[in-house]
C-alpha cells in the first residue's frame, strides 16, 4: 500500500509527483496549472469570500466524506450570502502515513461535488506533517462567488412577521457521523444530509424576498436561530411540532441524551421570509431536490431581541439557549 | 493558564466567546462581523485567488512566527501573479490544550502583518481537535487580490536573454527555523527573511517588464529555478559566485550537509526581466526595504528547455536538479 511520506510535502520531485499524478488528474487540472495563485475573470457584481477547515472524524461516513463536506460547506457559506459560488481553493494537511488510496478517495469526492455544485477548484496547497501530528487528513476550502446586483442577504435581515423556513429534516449529519465513529451496534439508518444548497437558494431568490439566511451547521438549528435573533435584533418563536426530525435521529438522541435542536446539519438552511412571499418561496424550495421537505417552523415575533422560544408539543414555552459546549466534536 | 478546549470549537457560547473576546478584538473585527462569508466591493480588474496552509514548527522562531508566515505567504503568492493583495481569510485548526496566550500571540502577529501588507482579514473559521490530533496550531490563509489591467505575470514567462534577479540573501528562513527547532548549541545569528513582498513587486512593475516571477519558498531557489525553466520551456544559467548567502547560513549548511540552494525562503522572489529593463528594475528593487540586496544571479540562455546550470566558483558547470525529498520539513 502506497503511503504519503514527509517528502511528499517538501516542494521537490515527490511533491510534484503527488500533484501531477494524484491531485491534478483527480481534480481535472494539469501539472502546468501549477501557479501559486489563480487569476480569474469574474462577471460583474460584488464578490463573496469565505473559508472553512474540515477536521471530521471519521473521514468517511454514511452519506458523505471529508471531501464532499469541504466542497458543500464552503459552497453553502457563499450561497447563504446570496452569492453564486464559482471558485474554490483546496488546502490539504496530510498526516504522514496516510494511504494514497484514502487521499484519492477524498479528492475524487471533492471533484465530484465541485462538479455537481458548479464550482471549480483553482488553487491549492499540500502540507505533510509527521505521524501523530495530525489525524489523517484535514482539508481547508476557501470560496469565491459573485453576488448579483440587488441581493442583500445576511444573518441580520430577519424582520417581525417573517416566516422561518427550513428545507427539511434536522440532525441527520451529526447523528450519521457519530454513529459511524462510535461504531454503534444498532443501525440508525441515518445518512448525512451533506449537500450543496446553491441550486436551492437560487430558486428561493427567484421566487421571493429572503431576509436572513444561514446554514445550520455546528451548533445545529438552535445555535443558528439564536444567532439570527441576536444579529437581527429580533425575537423568534418556533413550534416543536413542526420540526422535521427523522425517527432514527430521534431514537439516537433519546438513547444518548442529545437534543436534535443542537445537532449539526450540512445541508440545511433556515431563512426568514416576509409572510407575503412565504408560499411562493416554499413552493419554489419544494420543487428542488434539496428543498423537497421544506416547511415553516416558526415566525419572527414581537419580543425581546435575541430571544428564541419554542412552543412545545404540550403547549408550554421553552426558552432556547445557545449551546455552551460541544455535544459532538469533529462532525465537520 | 487559560487553555483552548474542545468546546471552543463547538459552535456554541464558548466558540462565540473565543471569537468575540480573542479573535475579533485582535484582528480588528467585531462580533457583529460574524457572517459566514464576506461580501466585498472590488475595484475593476481580474481577480487573483490563492491558498496556503502553515504547519511550521516551532510556532515562533527568530524573525517570525506562524501568524506572520500565514499573512506573508499568501500575500506573496498573490503578488507573484501581479496582483495587489486585498483580502485574506483565516482558518485556524487548534490542538486542544493550546494556551490562549500562544493563540493570542499568533493572532496579534497576523493583525500586525496584515496591516503592514495592507490587507484585511475578512473571513475566518476555527476548529479544535483533540490533544495529540494536531500540533498546537495550524493556520490556513486564502487570499484575494486584483490584477491591474495589462499585467500578465506567471511562472511561464521567462524568455531567452532575460536577467534572473533575486531580491537578497537565500536560506535565511529555513536555517532560522531549523536552528530554533533543533535547539542548536551554536548561535547562527540567522533570522528568517519572512516579509510581504507586494511593495517590492509594485516597484518592479512600475520600473519595467517582469516576465516570470515566483517566490522561492519550499524547495528553495533551486526548485523555483527548475520550475521556471520547465514551465517557460527555457534553459537557465546562474553564477554560484553571485548568489547572496550569509556566513551564518553557509556555516550551518556546511556543518549539517545542506545545500543553501534548496533551503526555504519566505521573503525572496526570483524574477526574469528582459535585459533592457534589468538596470531600471534592479534600481527600483534596491529602493525598497525588501529589495535592498537585489542582484542579478544569472540569465535565461539558449539550451535544453527545463535545464538549470550553475557555473561554480571554480568555473565548472553543475546541473541543478529538483530536490527529491524534504531537507527541512515543516518550515512553513
XYZ file of C-alpha atoms in Angstrom:
664
model
C 0.000 0.000 0.000
C 1.457 3.341 -1.049
C 1.634 5.832 1.812
C 2.169 9.584 1.948
C 5.627 10.459 3.307
C 7.146 13.691 4.592
C 8.909 14.049 1.219
C 5.514 14.494 -0.459
C 5.235 17.846 1.300
C 8.773 19.016 0.579
C 8.396 21.138 -2.509
C 10.550 18.801 -4.609
C 10.050 15.972 -7.075
C 7.971 13.898 -4.659
C 5.540 16.728 -4.196
C 5.399 17.344 -7.957
C 4.651 13.639 -8.345
C 1.846 13.828 -5.790
C 0.401 16.838 -7.572
C 0.830 15.691 -11.159
C -0.086 12.031 -10.629
C -2.729 12.240 -7.924
C -4.095 15.700 -7.197
C -4.323 17.275 -10.668
C -5.691 14.203 -12.510
C -8.411 13.744 -9.897
C -9.324 17.408 -9.779
C -9.240 17.834 -13.534
C -6.235 20.160 -13.665
C -2.791 19.574 -15.106
C 0.762 19.985 -13.909
C 1.081 23.147 -15.950
C -1.683 24.705 -13.859
C 0.781 24.813 -11.005
C 0.761 28.570 -10.472
C 0.721 29.658 -6.851
C -2.325 31.846 -7.438
C -5.151 31.600 -9.961
C -6.167 34.656 -11.961
C -9.912 34.742 -12.583
C -12.217 36.718 -14.814
C -15.296 37.373 -12.714
C -18.653 38.514 -14.005
C -19.809 41.864 -12.686
C -21.047 42.098 -9.112
C -19.802 42.181 -5.583
C -17.533 39.310 -4.594
C -18.280 36.911 -1.719
C -15.325 35.254 0.007
C -15.311 32.617 2.741
C -13.283 29.805 4.297
C -13.768 26.658 6.358
C -11.442 23.962 7.623
C -12.706 20.405 7.881
C -11.459 18.020 10.559
C -14.302 15.491 10.548
C -13.633 12.103 12.088
C -14.025 9.525 10.576
C -13.110 10.767 7.085
C -15.888 8.666 5.512
C -19.404 8.281 6.921
C -22.886 7.385 5.689
C -23.899 9.963 3.110
C -20.572 11.708 2.743
C -16.901 12.167 3.447
C -14.426 14.953 4.200
C -14.098 15.857 0.501
C -17.821 16.270 -0.064
C -18.093 18.235 3.188
C -15.231 20.535 2.198
C -16.964 21.429 -1.060
C -20.512 21.725 0.274
C -19.560 23.629 3.431
C -17.871 26.428 1.529
C -20.350 26.462 -1.354
C -23.120 26.843 1.208
C -21.413 29.662 3.089
C -21.256 31.586 -0.196
C -24.841 30.739 -1.127
C -26.074 31.959 2.276
C -24.892 35.474 1.354
C -26.795 35.387 -1.915
C -23.688 34.600 -3.952
C -23.317 32.288 -6.911
C -20.367 30.092 -5.849
C -17.734 29.940 -8.605
C -14.253 29.006 -7.390
C -12.704 27.016 -4.556
C -9.216 26.713 -3.153
C -8.134 23.478 -1.501
C -5.581 23.259 1.311
C -4.581 19.745 2.337
C -2.845 18.946 5.626
C -1.884 15.278 5.460
C -0.565 13.100 8.264
C 2.490 11.111 7.236
C 1.448 7.520 6.563
C -1.965 8.295 5.089
C -2.668 5.704 2.381
C -2.707 7.231 -1.093
C -5.952 5.381 -1.630
C -7.624 7.364 1.150
C -6.352 10.644 -0.259
C -7.540 9.646 -3.715
C -10.992 8.791 -2.427
C -11.286 12.154 -0.709
C -10.089 14.054 -3.787
C -12.406 12.087 -6.067
C -15.224 13.213 -3.842
C -14.025 16.830 -3.968
C -14.039 16.655 -7.763
C -17.458 15.019 -7.943
C -19.139 17.511 -5.653
C -17.383 20.533 -7.103
C -18.788 19.410 -10.444
C -22.276 18.951 -9.043
C -22.193 22.340 -7.326
C -20.862 24.024 -10.466
C -17.636 25.315 -8.888
C -14.007 24.900 -9.972
C -11.025 24.153 -7.748
C -8.480 26.699 -8.997
C -5.848 26.942 -6.261
C -4.367 24.500 -3.801
C -1.679 23.683 -1.296
C -0.357 20.467 0.221
C 1.402 20.081 3.541
C 2.538 16.879 5.228
C 3.159 16.625 8.977
C 4.754 13.795 10.948
C 2.784 10.795 12.127
C 0.842 11.716 15.249
C 0.853 15.457 14.455
C -2.469 15.458 12.587
C -5.332 12.989 12.195
C -5.132 11.518 8.719
C -6.353 14.436 6.666
C -7.571 17.950 7.267
C -8.974 19.962 4.372
C -9.424 23.698 4.134
C -11.501 25.204 1.380
C -11.932 28.869 0.664
C -14.509 30.040 -1.833
C -15.167 32.936 -4.144
C -18.536 33.783 -5.631
C -20.364 36.699 -7.179
C -23.357 38.387 -5.575
C -25.762 39.553 -8.288
C -26.865 43.171 -8.151
C -29.701 43.870 -5.760
C -29.214 40.887 -3.454
C -28.598 41.628 0.180
C -28.835 38.551 2.351
C -27.202 38.110 5.718
C -27.835 36.864 9.214
C -29.071 40.339 10.221
C -32.131 40.586 7.982
C -34.902 38.846 9.981
C -37.896 41.170 10.496
C -41.082 40.926 12.574
C -43.724 38.867 10.847
C -41.253 36.890 8.707
C -41.834 33.177 8.375
C -38.916 30.949 9.354
C -38.480 28.200 6.826
C -36.196 25.154 6.947
C -35.535 22.923 3.957
C -36.025 19.569 5.662
C -35.013 17.173 8.434
C -32.602 18.233 11.173
C -29.800 16.336 12.896
C -29.048 13.803 10.158
C -25.430 14.797 9.626
C -24.333 14.794 13.261
C -26.061 11.514 14.012
C -24.673 9.837 10.885
C -21.092 10.841 11.735
C -21.433 9.934 15.392
C -22.939 6.510 14.846
C -20.208 5.727 12.305
C -17.478 6.985 14.616
C -18.618 5.240 17.747
C -19.295 2.021 15.887
C -22.689 1.632 17.494
C -24.124 -1.839 17.436
C -27.554 -0.607 16.453
C -28.289 0.591 12.956
C -29.723 4.076 12.984
C -30.069 4.070 9.216
C -29.425 7.815 9.307
C -27.460 9.280 6.416
C -25.754 12.694 6.383
C -27.726 15.456 4.678
C -24.491 16.978 3.313
C -25.392 18.733 0.050
C -24.655 21.889 -1.924
C -27.501 24.359 -1.426
C -26.812 26.854 -4.216
C -29.468 25.483 -6.579
C -31.969 25.758 -3.750
C -31.008 29.328 -2.846
C -31.217 30.459 -6.477
C -34.738 29.022 -6.631
C -35.615 30.919 -3.458
C -34.273 34.264 -4.725
C -36.204 33.833 -7.944
C -39.435 33.220 -6.009
C -39.437 35.976 -3.427
C -37.629 38.032 -0.844
C -35.268 36.346 1.602
C -34.432 38.422 4.668
C -31.958 36.460 6.749
C -30.446 33.132 5.837
C -27.872 30.787 7.392
C -26.994 27.146 7.135
C -27.462 25.225 10.374
C -24.071 23.535 10.781
C -22.101 23.382 14.043
C -24.424 24.110 16.956
C -27.406 22.980 14.887
C -30.714 24.722 14.315
C -30.741 26.013 17.885
C -27.482 27.940 17.524
C -28.473 29.401 14.157
C -31.813 30.665 15.424
C -30.079 32.280 18.400
C -27.513 33.897 16.105
C -30.195 35.130 13.750
C -32.298 36.575 16.565
C -29.286 38.306 18.103
C -27.857 39.645 14.835
C -31.267 40.841 13.605
C -32.337 42.304 16.953
C -35.486 40.203 16.734
C -37.359 37.566 18.728
C -38.152 34.189 17.230
C -40.840 31.661 18.056
C -40.804 28.121 16.681
C -43.250 25.232 17.011
C -41.758 21.973 18.266
C -44.426 20.033 16.424
C -43.370 21.497 13.089
C -39.702 20.481 13.315
C -38.866 17.776 10.808
C -36.941 15.076 12.717
C -36.457 11.531 11.472
C -37.303 8.602 13.749
C -33.685 7.389 13.559
C -32.331 10.737 14.729
C -34.921 10.936 17.483
C -34.055 7.408 18.640
C -30.291 8.018 18.805
C -30.794 11.348 20.555
C -33.140 9.864 23.134
C -30.785 6.978 23.797
C -27.769 9.232 24.295
C -29.417 12.278 25.822
C -28.784 14.667 22.923
C -31.150 17.347 21.702
C -31.703 17.223 17.905
C -32.020 21.003 18.002
C -28.277 21.282 18.557
C -27.067 18.516 16.250
C -25.116 19.677 13.193
C -26.532 19.626 9.680
C -24.589 20.055 6.463
C -27.427 20.563 4.009
C -29.979 22.575 5.953
C -30.656 26.276 5.880
C -33.014 28.490 7.826
C -34.438 31.509 6.052
C -36.635 34.338 7.234
C -39.109 35.245 4.526
C -41.738 38.031 4.596
C -45.150 36.387 5.065
C -46.356 37.716 1.716
C -43.660 35.684 -0.036
C -43.859 32.626 2.216
C -45.968 30.413 -0.012
C -44.126 31.265 -3.211
C -40.741 30.644 -1.614
C -41.898 27.385 -0.010
C -43.252 26.176 -3.326
C -40.009 27.055 -5.107
C -37.993 25.273 -2.427
C -40.088 22.117 -2.664
C -39.505 21.984 -6.402
C -35.763 21.459 -5.802
C -34.270 18.188 -4.577
C -32.565 19.793 -1.565
C -35.788 21.528 -0.577
C -38.352 18.791 -1.056
C -39.216 18.653 2.658
C -39.245 22.416 3.245
C -41.592 23.646 5.918
C -42.327 26.714 8.011
C -41.197 26.146 11.594
C -41.973 29.498 13.178
C -42.081 33.275 12.945
C -40.213 36.391 13.891
C -42.355 37.879 16.644
C -42.661 40.916 18.858
C -40.461 40.187 21.823
C -37.136 40.573 23.482
C -34.407 40.973 20.850
C -32.262 37.863 20.703
C -34.824 35.624 22.395
C -35.792 32.306 20.820
C -38.816 30.466 22.210
C -40.076 27.011 21.304
C -43.749 26.206 21.802
C -43.611 22.554 22.838
C -45.993 19.863 21.742
C -47.646 20.164 25.146
C -48.202 23.877 24.612
C -45.593 25.141 27.081
C -42.957 27.693 26.101
C -39.320 26.636 26.294
C -36.539 29.206 26.050
C -33.912 28.081 23.526
C -30.346 28.828 24.534
C -27.082 28.881 22.714
C -25.350 25.509 23.253
C -22.410 26.074 25.572
C -20.066 23.258 24.748
C -19.798 20.721 22.029
C -22.186 17.804 22.029
C -20.499 16.057 19.168
C -16.987 17.175 18.387
C -15.447 16.994 14.933
C -18.562 16.490 12.882
C -17.218 18.867 10.232
C -3.138 29.499 32.308
C -6.225 29.511 30.110
C -6.251 26.698 27.565
C -8.311 26.072 24.445
C -10.803 23.240 24.966
C -12.889 21.158 22.562
C -15.882 23.331 23.494
C -14.173 26.334 21.878
C -14.723 24.653 18.527
C -18.306 23.604 19.119
C -20.299 26.365 17.514
C -21.841 27.437 20.826
C -21.241 30.060 23.510
C -17.624 29.005 24.093
C -16.822 29.487 20.462
C -18.608 32.834 20.401
C -16.520 33.788 23.426
C -13.306 32.778 21.666
C -14.316 34.801 18.617
C -15.680 37.872 20.351
C -13.090 38.086 23.150
C -9.947 36.858 21.419
C -10.114 36.586 17.639
C -12.158 39.646 16.654
C -10.503 42.127 19.062
C -7.041 41.079 17.907
C -7.929 41.121 14.227
C -9.804 44.401 14.427
C -13.267 42.980 13.691
C -16.301 42.790 15.918
C -18.739 40.089 16.916
C -21.330 41.535 14.561
C -18.993 40.789 11.654
C -19.731 37.137 12.207
C -21.178 36.390 8.796
C -20.053 33.107 7.274
C -18.915 34.845 4.096
C -17.684 38.381 3.469
C -19.132 40.411 0.616
C -16.511 42.644 -0.983
C -16.570 45.549 -3.396
C -13.547 45.011 -5.615
C -12.005 47.583 -7.899
C -12.085 46.674 -11.573
C -9.670 44.043 -12.844
C -9.111 40.337 -12.914
C -9.160 38.645 -9.521
C -6.258 36.590 -8.147
C -7.072 33.834 -5.646
C -4.705 31.589 -3.700
C -4.342 29.490 -0.558
C -1.650 28.103 1.733
C -1.705 26.131 4.942
C 1.000 26.720 7.524
C 2.252 23.950 9.785
C 5.606 25.430 10.803
C 7.284 24.006 13.885
C 8.110 25.707 16.222
C 5.324 28.296 16.045
C 7.757 31.094 16.935
C 11.269 31.454 15.558
C 13.868 34.197 15.024
C 12.366 36.748 12.682
C 8.837 35.457 12.614
C 6.072 33.145 13.703
C 3.211 31.164 12.177
C 0.942 34.231 12.063
C 3.426 36.385 10.168
C 4.150 33.475 7.811
C 0.455 32.915 7.154
C -0.008 36.523 6.099
C 3.210 36.921 4.103
C 2.978 33.549 2.355
C -0.429 34.269 0.875
C 0.239 37.952 0.196
C 3.344 36.892 -1.716
C 1.541 34.245 -3.766
C -0.873 36.962 -4.919
C 1.907 39.464 -5.580
C 3.785 36.899 -7.708
C 0.879 36.936 -10.188
C 0.983 40.701 -10.444
C -1.967 41.174 -8.103
C -2.496 43.801 -5.452
C -3.336 41.690 -2.377
C -6.507 42.968 -0.683
C -8.274 40.390 1.468
C -7.370 37.305 3.484
C -9.352 34.509 5.053
C -8.017 32.788 8.146
C -8.697 29.150 9.025
C -7.445 28.039 12.445
C -7.023 24.380 13.414
C -6.181 24.359 17.102
C -4.998 21.422 19.195
C -6.937 21.107 22.435
C -4.797 22.434 25.280
C -3.130 25.233 23.337
C -2.572 28.133 25.743
C -4.744 31.132 24.887
C -1.604 33.209 25.220
C 0.003 31.353 22.315
C -3.084 31.793 20.160
C -3.196 35.479 21.048
C 0.444 35.957 20.120
C -0.095 34.311 16.747
C -3.218 36.368 16.031
C -1.515 39.579 17.123
C 1.147 38.801 14.576
C -1.476 38.116 11.886
C -3.032 41.509 12.605
C 0.299 43.329 12.616
C 1.476 41.874 9.319
C -1.883 42.155 7.609
C -1.737 45.827 8.497
C 1.801 46.210 7.190
C 0.945 44.394 3.957
C -2.211 46.454 3.502
C -4.624 43.516 3.512
C -7.740 42.882 5.606
C -8.767 39.609 7.226
C -12.438 39.377 6.254
C -13.416 35.730 6.769
C -12.414 33.054 9.209
C -13.059 29.681 10.728
C -11.988 27.958 13.930
C -11.744 24.233 14.551
C -10.450 22.454 17.641
C -9.193 18.849 17.573
C -8.318 16.579 20.482
C -4.915 16.638 22.130
C -2.468 14.657 20.004
C -4.501 15.105 16.806
C -2.710 18.262 15.655
C 0.472 20.095 16.667
C -0.525 23.197 18.590
C -1.790 25.366 15.766
C -2.165 25.116 12.003
C -3.235 28.192 10.056
C -4.674 28.326 6.560
C -4.924 31.619 4.741
C -6.557 32.187 1.398
C -6.148 35.489 -0.370
C -7.952 37.638 -2.905
C -6.337 40.421 -4.893
C -6.907 42.410 -8.038
C -4.629 42.198 -11.087
C -4.449 45.617 -12.759
C -5.179 45.751 -16.462
C -2.241 44.838 -18.664
C -0.279 42.787 -16.148
C 0.477 39.227 -17.096
C 2.988 37.615 -14.770
C 3.383 33.913 -14.174
C 5.954 31.168 -13.866
C 5.777 30.595 -17.640
C 7.076 33.957 -18.835
C 10.895 33.561 -18.777
C 12.412 34.308 -22.219
C 15.886 33.903 -23.688
C 18.134 36.770 -22.717
C 16.167 37.705 -19.597
C 18.165 38.528 -16.495
C 17.310 36.489 -13.393
C 17.120 38.732 -10.383
C 16.775 37.816 -6.718
C 15.957 40.316 -4.002
C 18.599 39.269 -1.490
C 20.097 36.529 0.679
C 18.910 32.921 0.367
C 18.338 30.249 3.007
C 17.712 32.527 5.986
C 14.210 31.284 6.746
C 14.929 27.568 6.683
C 18.089 27.912 8.743
C 16.399 30.187 11.301
C 13.512 27.750 11.819
C 15.784 24.715 11.927
C 18.271 26.129 14.418
C 15.389 27.208 16.662
C 13.705 23.816 16.380
C 16.734 21.672 16.970
C 17.926 23.843 19.824
C 21.453 24.012 18.459
C 24.118 24.965 20.916
C 25.806 27.327 18.497
C 24.292 30.656 17.637
C 23.846 31.039 13.912
C 22.506 34.550 14.346
C 20.354 33.897 11.287
C 16.892 35.481 11.256
C 14.014 34.490 8.960
C 13.568 36.690 5.908
C 9.775 36.348 6.148
C 8.273 39.537 4.680
C 5.410 40.729 2.494
C 6.730 41.391 -0.998
C 3.860 43.370 -2.505
C 5.510 46.773 -2.086
C 8.575 45.375 -3.838
C 6.599 43.870 -6.723
C 4.685 47.121 -7.289
C 8.010 48.962 -7.506
C 9.223 46.404 -10.049
C 6.112 46.665 -12.247
C 6.421 50.441 -12.220
C 10.050 50.234 -13.353
C 9.909 47.742 -16.201
C 8.686 44.474 -17.627
C 8.676 41.352 -15.472
C 8.402 38.092 -17.419
C 8.268 35.259 -14.913
C 8.198 35.618 -11.151
C 7.925 33.238 -8.222
C 8.790 33.331 -4.542
C 11.421 30.796 -3.518
C 9.718 29.044 -0.611
C 9.657 25.242 -0.107
C 12.384 23.665 -2.187
C 14.350 26.928 -2.158
C 15.884 28.813 -5.050
C 16.875 25.555 -6.754
C 13.308 24.263 -7.007
C 11.961 27.605 -8.236
C 14.548 27.898 -10.985
C 13.759 24.349 -12.110
C 10.034 25.110 -12.094
C 10.536 28.339 -14.003
C 12.752 26.678 -16.620
C 10.280 23.829 -17.084
C 7.152 25.985 -17.186
C 8.739 28.549 -19.520
C 10.371 25.946 -21.781
C 13.678 27.725 -21.244
C 17.188 26.994 -20.010
C 18.676 28.913 -17.113
C 22.278 29.582 -16.157
C 23.258 31.039 -12.791
C 26.605 32.058 -11.327
C 27.438 30.488 -7.973
C 29.615 33.486 -7.126
C 26.675 35.857 -7.467
C 24.371 34.065 -5.018
C 23.858 36.113 -1.875
C 24.400 33.736 1.072
C 25.096 34.884 4.612
C 28.039 33.453 6.522
C 25.706 32.059 9.198
C 23.636 30.186 6.621
C 26.761 28.894 4.929
C 28.175 27.709 8.240
C 25.043 25.839 9.318
C 24.677 24.266 5.880
C 28.300 23.124 5.806
C 28.038 21.672 9.291
C 24.881 19.715 8.512
C 25.450 18.882 4.866
C 22.649 21.019 3.447
C 22.742 22.974 0.218
C 21.585 26.605 0.646
C 20.161 26.397 -2.858
C 17.372 24.179 -1.583
C 16.679 25.881 1.739
C 13.306 27.633 2.011
C 12.917 31.384 1.972
C 9.810 33.362 2.902
C 10.738 36.785 1.592
C 12.657 36.070 -1.580
C 11.483 36.181 -5.161
C 13.172 35.355 -8.440
C 12.138 37.362 -11.475
C 13.086 37.109 -15.117
C 13.430 40.582 -16.584
C 14.268 41.494 -20.211
C 17.859 42.746 -20.281
C 16.743 46.175 -21.494
C 14.801 46.658 -18.254
C 17.323 44.974 -15.964
C 19.003 48.067 -14.566
C 15.788 50.018 -14.066
C 14.123 47.102 -12.279
C 17.196 46.427 -10.111
C 17.351 50.088 -9.126
C 13.664 50.143 -8.253
C 14.054 46.962 -6.196
C 17.016 48.353 -4.255
C 14.990 51.429 -3.324
C 12.576 49.228 -1.327
C 13.418 47.677 2.038
C 12.663 44.120 0.886
C 14.828 44.587 -2.195
C 17.862 46.365 -0.795
C 20.216 43.471 -1.604
C 18.783 42.695 -5.047
C 21.216 41.265 -7.537
C 21.317 39.532 -10.911
C 22.245 35.874 -10.438
C 22.015 34.580 -13.992
C 20.290 34.572 -17.370
C 17.832 32.674 -19.466
C 20.025 31.087 -22.146
C 19.861 29.070 -25.303
C 19.763 25.484 -24.140
C 17.718 22.454 -23.313
C 14.265 23.538 -22.097
C 13.936 22.901 -18.373
C 17.672 22.719 -17.738
C 19.249 24.787 -14.961
C 23.028 25.052 -14.846
C 25.175 26.669 -12.166
C 28.614 27.961 -13.130
C 30.602 27.233 -9.969
C 33.205 29.497 -8.432
C 35.826 27.192 -9.945
C 34.338 27.646 -13.399
C 32.811 24.190 -13.779
C 29.188 23.681 -14.763
C 26.915 21.940 -12.268
C 23.498 20.704 -13.313
C 20.859 21.829 -10.818
C 18.159 19.272 -10.084
C 14.809 19.409 -8.433
C 15.218 18.382 -4.776
C 13.675 14.962 -4.354
C 12.772 14.829 -0.702
C 12.500 17.309 2.063
C 15.691 18.613 3.618
C 13.921 20.522 6.331
C 10.341 19.537 6.960
C 7.741 21.918 8.330
C 9.496 25.188 7.712
C 6.211 26.758 6.588
